[in-house]
Amino acid sequence: MPRRPRPVTRRPQPTTGAQKASSTKPKPTTTRKLSDARSDSSADSESDVDDRGEGPSSLGHGSSDEEGEESDDAVDPDAPRIAQWQDEDELEEEEAEEAQEDNEDTLENDFRSLPFGTLRKAQRALAQATADSDDEGDSDADGDSGSDGDGPRALSSKGKEKEKDEPKHKKVAVKRSSKHAPQETTSKRPVSWHRQVVEAHKLEPRDPRFLSTAGSLDATKFRSQYDFLADLHKDELSTLRENLKRARKLLVSSPRDQRAKREAEVERLERAVKRAESAVNRDKRERVEQEAIAKATHEEREKRKQGKGAFYLKDADKKKLMLKARYEAMAAEGGKRAVKKAIEKKQKKISQKETKARPFARGSVVGGGAPTSNKRPGEPRERDSGWPKRRKVG
């Protein structure tokens, strides 16, 4: 029999701990549902019989009937049940997502600590890898479409069979008549449709040192502003010499496994010392030459004030004046012996150049060795007309 509707005035009974525990249990099986339905139908029939009966028995058991109805109403077999278990796959997915988020946060923090150049290189490598993968995917797709040869052939609008697109091969260059002949190219090139309607302003890199707005070079002003470089070169030279001295001491007592490394360090320091010495010597030479030119210019201005005409030094006269000033400064520092040593070194360098460019007679040997011809050893060698004249220095 159908169940009676619940009265409107009666409130639902509050759930107890036992009912909550029963609601947390998993869903019953089909047999459990059938047994519950049968028990509900029998309970309904008994309640109907009790309601129809008269007498003290029906009145005496009224409270028990109401309690049974309340329990039946509280536990509804057709109500939706909440599952208290969760699928393991969903749990694994949630854990994987949380781990991925943690990894992304850690990776982002690592990227922030990396320098910009390293990130730029990684970005280029990823872009290149993506382009390569795209090219491979396109080639695979083309191969799959080309391998499908059993399908029906496409028909054109006129009903004729349309041939399949054959793979395009590179055009073979026209064979030349000889390897020295020029390469032939076709003149049938389509005209480009690209037209530049509005000319865009092109940004050209400019160096502010060579702009017209910077003005011309003032040597005196330049020397006064960058005079501190000479002192820096001297300090660098002294530091390098100390480091070289220390490296040589370590090389003497170095173990076998570190000897090659320390030898390379000594060679590097020796080259650095030579460069620093060259920079210091160049600074000294330039200072001496500039002082000599400035002195000559000052004397010429004084002569103009006295009424003499304008006079300008030639390039050859300037070179002689600067050479004389260098030798005077050298004599002031190291004496006449230093000047003599410098002159001999210069003459030796010039003689070596002349020896390399000197034409010798046929059959003679460079360096004054025995001749290869049939002439006697005592006979003098012939001199060509191209023998250069020896120049005097100083």
Tab-separated table of C-alpha atoms in Angstrom:
chain	number	residue	atom	x	y	z
A	1	MET	CA	0.000	0.000	0.000
A	2	PRO	CA	1.171	3.553	-0.588
A	3	ARG	CA	2.678	5.418	2.292
A	4	ARG	CA	0.838	8.212	4.014
A	5	PRO	CA	2.111	11.738	3.462
A	6	ARG	CA	3.980	13.396	6.294
A	7	PRO	CA	1.909	15.920	8.270
A	8	VAL	CA	2.793	19.547	7.656
A	9	THR	CA	2.852	20.480	11.341
A	10	ARG	CA	5.373	17.780	12.319
A	11	ARG	CA	9.069	18.713	12.117
A	12	PRO	CA	11.720	16.229	11.037
A	13	GLN	CA	13.435	14.381	13.860
A	14	PRO	CA	17.020	15.552	14.488
A	15	THR	CA	19.673	13.145	13.344
A	16	THR	CA	21.550	11.218	16.009
A	17	GLY	CA	25.074	9.810	15.975
A	18	ALA	CA	23.815	6.383	14.908
A	19	GLN	CA	21.891	7.883	12.003
A	20	LYS	CA	24.976	9.876	10.934
A	21	ALA	CA	27.068	6.717	11.038
A	22	SER	CA	24.455	4.913	8.977
A	23	SER	CA	24.434	7.753	6.434
A	24	THR	CA	28.225	7.541	6.048
A	25	LYS	CA	28.081	3.886	5.070
A	26	PRO	CA	28.491	2.996	1.362
A	27	LYS	CA	25.493	2.467	-0.850
A	28	PRO	CA	23.697	-0.870	-0.318
A	29	THR	CA	23.527	-3.452	-3.026
A	30	THR	CA	20.407	-4.413	-5.006
A	31	THR	CA	19.447	-7.223	-2.618
A	32	ARG	CA	19.662	-4.833	0.346
A	33	LYS	CA	17.352	-2.388	-1.426
A	34	LEU	CA	14.787	-5.157	-2.109
A	35	SER	CA	14.795	-6.304	1.542
A	36	ASP	CA	14.337	-2.702	2.744
A	37	ALA	CA	11.438	-2.232	0.346
A	38	ARG	CA	9.742	-5.416	1.608
A	39	SER	CA	10.193	-4.402	5.236
A	40	ASP	CA	8.767	-0.960	4.462
A	41	SER	CA	5.717	-2.478	2.751
A	42	SER	CA	5.098	-4.843	5.714
A	43	ALA	CA	5.472	-1.980	8.163
A	44	ASP	CA	2.989	0.093	6.186
A	45	SER	CA	0.466	-2.732	6.145
A	46	GLU	CA	0.782	-3.240	9.927
A	47	SER	CA	0.375	0.461	10.563
A	48	ASP	CA	-2.763	0.502	8.429
A	49	VAL	CA	-4.228	-2.441	10.336
A	50	ASP	CA	-3.449	-0.738	13.655
A	51	ASP	CA	-5.059	2.462	12.462
A	52	ARG	CA	-8.232	0.595	11.423
A	53	GLY	CA	-8.479	-1.362	14.700
A	54	GLU	CA	-10.494	-0.024	17.674
A	55	GLY	CA	-10.148	-0.481	21.422
A	56	PRO	CA	-7.530	-0.037	24.058
A	57	SER	CA	-4.871	-1.923	22.146
A	58	SER	CA	-4.922	0.647	19.404
A	59	LEU	CA	-4.903	3.511	21.897
A	60	GLY	CA	-2.216	1.953	24.042
A	61	HIS	CA	0.209	1.446	21.216
A	62	GLY	CA	-0.315	4.860	19.638
A	63	SER	CA	3.011	6.279	20.866
A	64	SER	CA	4.945	3.292	19.523
A	65	ASP	CA	3.268	3.704	16.134
A	66	GLU	CA	4.247	7.347	16.010
A	67	GLU	CA	7.856	6.496	16.892
A	68	GLY	CA	7.920	3.885	14.114
A	69	GLU	CA	6.564	6.387	11.620
A	70	GLU	CA	9.172	8.946	12.665
A	71	SER	CA	11.991	6.411	12.265
A	72	ASP	CA	10.627	5.432	8.839
A	73	ASP	CA	10.442	9.055	7.825
A	74	ALA	CA	13.949	9.780	9.165
A	75	VAL	CA	15.583	6.944	7.207
A	76	ASP	CA	14.342	7.301	3.643
A	77	PRO	CA	15.593	4.466	1.418
A	78	ASP	CA	15.041	6.534	-1.722
A	79	ALA	CA	17.025	9.560	-0.471
A	80	PRO	CA	20.384	10.256	-2.145
A	81	ARG	CA	23.307	8.820	-0.236
A	82	ILE	CA	26.680	10.540	0.184
A	83	ALA	CA	29.721	8.436	-0.687
A	84	GLN	CA	32.492	8.746	1.875
A	85	TRP	CA	35.146	7.079	-0.286
A	86	GLN	CA	37.132	8.725	-3.052
A	87	ASP	CA	38.674	7.304	-6.159
A	88	GLU	CA	42.415	6.671	-5.957
A	89	ASP	CA	42.925	8.070	-9.469
A	90	GLU	CA	41.416	11.392	-8.425
A	91	LEU	CA	43.650	11.507	-5.355
A	92	GLU	CA	46.715	10.807	-7.493
A	93	GLU	CA	45.692	13.518	-9.965
A	94	GLU	CA	45.271	16.058	-7.156
A	95	GLU	CA	48.647	15.147	-5.678
A	96	ALA	CA	50.248	15.399	-9.132
A	97	GLU	CA	48.694	18.829	-9.694
A	98	GLU	CA	49.934	20.066	-6.309
A	99	ALA	CA	53.425	18.734	-7.016
A	100	GLN	CA	53.372	20.371	-10.456
A	101	GLU	CA	52.388	23.715	-8.937
A	102	ASP	CA	55.219	23.431	-6.399
A	103	ASN	CA	57.660	22.579	-9.195
A	104	GLU	CA	56.472	25.544	-11.250
A	105	ASP	CA	56.969	27.897	-8.289
A	106	THR	CA	60.457	26.523	-7.664
A	107	LEU	CA	61.324	26.773	-11.362
A	108	GLU	CA	60.082	30.351	-11.517
A	109	ASN	CA	62.244	31.293	-8.536
A	110	ASP	CA	65.243	29.626	-10.187
A	111	PHE	CA	64.607	31.570	-13.408
A	112	ARG	CA	64.516	34.826	-11.492
A	113	SER	CA	67.937	34.121	-10.017
A	114	LEU	CA	69.478	33.285	-13.428
A	115	PRO	CA	71.191	36.046	-15.491
A	116	PHE	CA	69.453	37.465	-18.547
A	117	GLY	CA	72.027	36.091	-21.010
A	118	THR	CA	71.462	32.496	-19.854
A	119	LEU	CA	67.686	32.878	-20.146
A	120	ARG	CA	68.096	34.300	-23.646
A	121	LYS	CA	70.202	31.325	-24.739
A	122	ALA	CA	67.661	28.880	-23.305
A	123	GLN	CA	64.847	30.701	-25.106
A	124	ARG	CA	66.683	30.450	-28.424
A	125	ALA	CA	67.371	26.748	-27.890
A	126	LEU	CA	63.695	26.063	-27.112
A	127	ALA	CA	62.578	28.007	-30.177
A	128	GLN	CA	64.988	26.042	-32.367
A	129	ALA	CA	63.798	22.726	-30.898
A	130	THR	CA	60.150	23.707	-31.485
A	131	ALA	CA	60.874	24.636	-35.092
A	132	ASP	CA	62.680	21.337	-35.678
A	133	SER	CA	59.783	19.349	-34.187
A	134	ASP	CA	57.289	21.247	-36.365
A	135	ASP	CA	59.334	20.485	-39.460
A	136	GLU	CA	59.472	16.792	-38.545
A	137	GLY	CA	55.698	16.726	-37.971
A	138	ASP	CA	55.053	18.326	-41.359
A	139	SER	CA	57.353	15.857	-43.077
A	140	ASP	CA	55.610	12.919	-41.352
A	141	ALA	CA	52.199	14.229	-42.388
A	142	ASP	CA	53.379	14.597	-45.976
A	143	GLY	CA	54.767	11.058	-45.924
A	144	ASP	CA	51.486	9.637	-44.561
A	145	SER	CA	49.419	11.443	-47.162
A	146	GLY	CA	51.778	10.333	-49.935
A	147	SER	CA	51.790	6.694	-48.806
A	148	ASP	CA	47.993	6.423	-49.030
A	149	GLY	CA	47.892	5.226	-52.642
A	150	ASP	CA	44.902	2.844	-52.504
A	151	GLY	CA	42.250	5.562	-52.232
A	152	PRO	CA	40.202	6.845	-55.158
A	153	ARG	CA	41.789	9.438	-57.366
A	154	ALA	CA	40.402	12.962	-57.281
A	155	LEU	CA	38.426	14.084	-60.312
A	156	SER	CA	38.635	17.531	-61.842
A	157	SER	CA	35.624	19.654	-62.831
A	158	LYS	CA	35.700	18.197	-66.354
A	159	GLY	CA	35.553	14.597	-65.102
A	160	LYS	CA	39.156	13.802	-65.907
A	161	GLU	CA	41.310	12.073	-63.408
A	162	LYS	CA	43.519	14.451	-61.545
A	163	GLU	CA	47.031	13.183	-61.098
A	164	LYS	CA	48.494	13.116	-57.650
A	165	ASP	CA	50.860	15.844	-56.586
A	166	GLU	CA	54.325	14.513	-57.074
A	167	PRO	CA	57.048	15.653	-54.680
A	168	LYS	CA	58.781	18.750	-55.943
A	169	HIS	CA	62.434	18.271	-56.691
A	170	LYS	CA	65.053	20.956	-56.713
A	171	LYS	CA	65.776	22.428	-60.094
A	172	VAL	CA	69.000	21.130	-61.500
A	173	ALA	CA	71.336	23.910	-62.565
A	174	VAL	CA	72.181	24.136	-66.235
A	175	LYS	CA	75.430	22.424	-66.974
A	176	ARG	CA	78.151	24.871	-67.938
A	177	SER	CA	80.426	24.409	-70.893
A	178	SER	CA	83.437	24.671	-68.588
A	179	LYS	CA	84.124	25.369	-64.970
A	180	HIS	CA	85.282	28.888	-65.848
A	181	ALA	CA	82.049	29.774	-67.629
A	182	PRO	CA	79.603	31.997	-65.725
A	183	GLN	CA	76.537	30.508	-64.096
A	184	GLU	CA	73.347	30.993	-66.120
A	185	THR	CA	70.256	32.303	-64.339
A	186	THR	CA	66.781	32.809	-65.684
A	187	SER	CA	65.462	36.318	-66.294
A	188	LYS	CA	61.803	35.258	-66.000
A	189	ARG	CA	61.191	36.458	-62.492
A	190	PRO	CA	57.768	37.692	-61.362
A	191	VAL	CA	57.564	41.308	-60.341
A	192	SER	CA	57.006	41.737	-56.638
A	193	TRP	CA	53.657	43.142	-55.543
A	194	HIS	CA	55.197	44.723	-52.490
A	195	ARG	CA	55.015	48.508	-52.630
A	196	GLN	CA	56.190	50.863	-49.929
A	197	VAL	CA	53.453	53.461	-49.668
A	198	VAL	CA	54.664	55.245	-46.542
A	199	GLU	CA	58.358	55.349	-45.817
A	200	ALA	CA	59.045	54.299	-42.249
A	201	HIS	CA	61.700	56.140	-40.324
A	202	LYS	CA	64.710	53.861	-40.092
A	203	LEU	CA	66.727	54.027	-36.909
A	204	GLU	CA	70.416	54.221	-37.717
A	205	PRO	CA	72.950	53.560	-34.971
A	206	ARG	CA	75.171	56.553	-34.307
A	207	ASP	CA	78.302	57.028	-32.278
A	208	PRO	CA	78.237	60.292	-30.319
A	209	ARG	CA	82.024	60.529	-30.519
A	210	PHE	CA	81.927	61.091	-34.285
A	211	LEU	CA	78.898	63.352	-34.583
A	212	SER	CA	79.227	66.815	-36.050
A	213	THR	CA	77.702	68.257	-32.898
A	214	ALA	CA	80.615	66.946	-30.820
A	215	GLY	CA	83.042	69.317	-32.542
A	216	SER	CA	86.643	68.737	-33.569
A	217	LEU	CA	89.325	67.051	-31.482
A	218	ASP	CA	91.331	69.273	-29.199
A	219	ALA	CA	94.539	67.406	-28.384
A	220	THR	CA	95.453	69.652	-25.449
A	221	LYS	CA	92.039	69.310	-23.854
A	222	PHE	CA	92.026	65.560	-24.460
A	223	ARG	CA	95.403	65.150	-22.726
A	224	SER	CA	94.312	67.224	-19.748
A	225	GLN	CA	91.115	65.181	-19.298
A	226	TYR	CA	92.710	61.725	-19.728
A	227	ASP	CA	96.046	62.389	-18.060
A	228	PHE	CA	95.167	59.967	-15.260
A	229	LEU	CA	95.543	56.963	-17.600
A	230	ALA	CA	99.344	57.162	-17.438
A	231	ASP	CA	99.275	56.738	-13.650
A	232	LEU	CA	96.882	53.804	-13.970
A	233	HIS	CA	99.225	52.102	-16.449
A	234	LYS	CA	102.149	52.512	-14.047
A	235	ASP	CA	100.194	51.028	-11.149
A	236	GLU	CA	99.089	48.122	-13.321
A	237	LEU	CA	102.671	47.433	-14.390
A	238	SER	CA	103.933	47.344	-10.803
A	239	THR	CA	101.100	44.994	-9.754
A	240	LEU	CA	101.754	42.636	-12.658
A	241	ARG	CA	105.460	42.495	-11.876
A	242	GLU	CA	104.740	41.514	-8.278
A	243	ASN	CA	102.313	38.820	-9.415
A	244	LEU	CA	104.845	37.488	-11.906
A	245	LYS	CA	107.533	37.322	-9.227
A	246	ARG	CA	105.202	35.408	-6.902
A	247	ALA	CA	104.136	33.021	-9.699
A	248	ARG	CA	107.753	32.191	-10.531
A	249	LYS	CA	108.443	31.330	-6.892
A	250	LEU	CA	105.423	29.031	-6.825
A	251	LEU	CA	106.532	27.390	-10.064
A	252	VAL	CA	109.868	26.342	-8.554
A	253	SER	CA	108.225	24.444	-5.671
A	254	SER	CA	105.081	23.305	-7.482
A	255	PRO	CA	104.084	19.601	-7.526
A	256	ARG	CA	104.042	17.628	-10.722
A	257	ASP	CA	100.275	17.695	-11.212
A	258	GLN	CA	100.128	21.517	-10.933
A	259	ARG	CA	103.292	22.380	-12.831
A	260	ALA	CA	101.680	22.719	-16.261
A	261	LYS	CA	98.956	24.988	-14.892
A	262	ARG	CA	101.464	27.259	-13.139
A	263	GLU	CA	103.699	27.415	-16.204
A	264	ALA	CA	100.733	28.629	-18.229
A	265	GLU	CA	100.010	31.230	-15.534
A	266	VAL	CA	103.615	32.473	-15.664
A	267	GLU	CA	103.456	32.797	-19.461
A	268	ARG	CA	100.200	34.722	-19.224
A	269	LEU	CA	101.661	37.131	-16.675
A	270	GLU	CA	104.778	37.652	-18.807
A	271	ARG	CA	102.636	38.642	-21.787
A	272	ALA	CA	100.597	40.979	-19.578
A	273	VAL	CA	103.794	42.617	-18.253
A	274	LYS	CA	105.026	43.208	-21.802
A	275	ARG	CA	101.746	44.841	-22.756
A	276	ALA	CA	101.840	47.059	-19.675
A	277	GLU	CA	105.460	48.068	-20.375
A	278	SER	CA	104.524	48.984	-23.934
A	279	ALA	CA	101.636	51.131	-22.661
A	280	VAL	CA	103.898	52.935	-20.149
A	281	ASN	CA	106.616	53.541	-22.759
A	282	ARG	CA	104.040	54.828	-25.227
A	283	ASP	CA	102.696	57.271	-22.642
A	284	LYS	CA	106.215	58.563	-21.958
A	285	ARG	CA	107.041	58.901	-25.655
A	286	GLU	CA	103.805	60.723	-26.438
A	287	ARG	CA	104.314	63.114	-23.527
A	288	VAL	CA	107.865	63.930	-24.627
A	289	GLU	CA	106.858	64.431	-28.266
A	290	GLN	CA	103.891	66.618	-27.369
A	291	GLU	CA	106.047	68.771	-25.100
A	292	ALA	CA	108.592	69.227	-27.916
A	293	ILE	CA	105.898	70.237	-30.426
A	294	ALA	CA	104.295	72.573	-27.896
A	295	LYS	CA	107.692	74.199	-27.202
A	296	ALA	CA	108.336	74.759	-30.923
A	297	THR	CA	104.845	76.219	-31.391
A	298	HIS	CA	105.338	78.574	-28.448
A	299	GLU	CA	108.676	79.805	-29.856
A	300	GLU	CA	107.055	80.421	-33.230
A	301	ARG	CA	104.305	82.508	-31.622
A	302	GLU	CA	106.905	84.613	-29.805
A	303	LYS	CA	108.690	85.244	-33.102
A	304	ARG	CA	105.409	86.340	-34.682
A	305	LYS	CA	104.885	88.829	-31.882
A	306	GLN	CA	108.327	90.278	-32.626
A	307	GLY	CA	107.265	90.926	-36.229
A	308	LYS	CA	108.465	87.873	-38.145
A	309	GLY	CA	106.261	86.120	-40.704
A	310	ALA	CA	104.264	82.958	-40.136
A	311	PHE	CA	106.211	79.721	-40.306
A	312	TYR	CA	104.822	76.166	-40.139
A	313	LEU	CA	106.865	73.032	-39.536
A	314	LYS	CA	106.834	70.329	-42.190
A	315	ASP	CA	106.105	66.716	-41.332
A	316	ALA	CA	109.762	65.747	-41.838
A	317	ASP	CA	110.905	68.563	-39.538
A	318	LYS	CA	108.365	67.460	-36.937
A	319	LYS	CA	109.688	63.876	-37.054
A	320	LYS	CA	113.282	65.083	-36.571
A	321	LEU	CA	112.231	67.292	-33.703
A	322	MET	CA	110.363	64.457	-31.965
A	323	LEU	CA	113.264	62.009	-32.482
A	324	LYS	CA	115.700	64.494	-30.957
A	325	ALA	CA	113.391	65.011	-27.994
A	326	ARG	CA	113.126	61.236	-27.411
A	327	TYR	CA	116.901	60.778	-27.378
A	328	GLU	CA	117.327	63.717	-25.005
A	329	ALA	CA	114.779	62.236	-22.592
A	330	MET	CA	116.485	58.842	-22.870
A	331	ALA	CA	119.870	60.392	-22.102
A	332	ALA	CA	118.403	62.163	-19.085
A	333	GLU	CA	117.126	58.862	-17.657
A	334	GLY	CA	119.801	56.288	-18.651
A	335	GLY	CA	122.739	58.316	-19.922
A	336	LYS	CA	124.544	58.174	-23.269
A	337	ARG	CA	124.812	54.395	-23.071
A	338	ALA	CA	121.039	54.024	-23.251
A	339	VAL	CA	120.958	56.295	-26.309
A	340	LYS	CA	123.696	54.276	-28.001
A	341	LYS	CA	121.893	51.018	-27.259
A	342	ALA	CA	118.658	52.343	-28.740
A	343	ILE	CA	120.437	53.535	-31.901
A	344	GLU	CA	122.137	50.147	-32.400
A	345	LYS	CA	118.829	48.345	-31.947
A	346	LYS	CA	117.216	50.573	-34.554
A	347	GLN	CA	120.050	50.040	-37.047
A	348	LYS	CA	119.900	46.270	-36.560
A	349	LYS	CA	116.188	46.284	-37.292
A	350	ILE	CA	116.700	48.285	-40.480
A	351	SER	CA	119.534	46.019	-41.657
A	352	GLN	CA	117.366	42.932	-41.170
A	353	LYS	CA	114.674	44.467	-43.369
A	354	GLU	CA	117.243	45.264	-46.049
A	355	THR	CA	118.616	41.720	-45.938
A	356	LYS	CA	115.164	40.253	-46.517
A	357	ALA	CA	114.499	42.535	-49.497
A	358	ARG	CA	118.025	42.258	-51.004
A	359	PRO	CA	118.251	40.614	-54.480
A	360	PHE	CA	121.158	38.165	-54.822
A	361	ALA	CA	122.937	36.978	-57.961
A	362	ARG	CA	122.146	33.615	-59.469
A	363	GLY	CA	123.995	30.774	-57.770
A	364	SER	CA	124.765	32.716	-54.586
A	365	VAL	CA	123.656	31.768	-51.080
A	366	VAL	CA	122.011	34.118	-48.594
A	367	GLY	CA	124.263	34.753	-45.610
A	368	GLY	CA	127.661	34.580	-47.384
A	369	GLY	CA	127.888	30.803	-47.789
A	370	ALA	CA	129.673	28.873	-50.525
A	371	PRO	CA	128.371	29.582	-54.044
A	372	THR	CA	126.537	26.877	-55.917
A	373	SER	CA	127.981	27.805	-59.320
A	374	ASN	CA	131.263	26.623	-60.868
A	375	LYS	CA	133.118	29.826	-59.931
A	376	ARG	CA	136.161	29.716	-57.728
A	377	PRO	CA	135.725	30.573	-54.058
A	378	GLY	CA	138.109	33.527	-54.286
A	379	GLU	CA	136.271	35.341	-57.056
A	380	PRO	CA	133.943	38.147	-55.879
A	381	ARG	CA	130.211	37.796	-56.313
A	382	GLU	CA	128.309	39.938	-58.735
A	383	ARG	CA	126.066	42.640	-57.327
A	384	ASP	CA	122.759	43.448	-58.986
A	385	SER	CA	121.687	46.973	-59.771
A	386	GLY	CA	118.790	46.639	-57.328
A	387	TRP	CA	121.017	46.698	-54.242
A	388	PRO	CA	119.386	49.283	-51.917
A	389	LYS	CA	121.440	52.014	-50.316
A	390	ARG	CA	122.090	51.823	-46.607
A	391	ARG	CA	120.414	54.586	-44.645
A	392	LYS	CA	121.906	56.349	-41.665
A	393	VAL	CA	119.889	56.705	-38.519
A	394	GLY	CA	120.310	59.511	-36.056
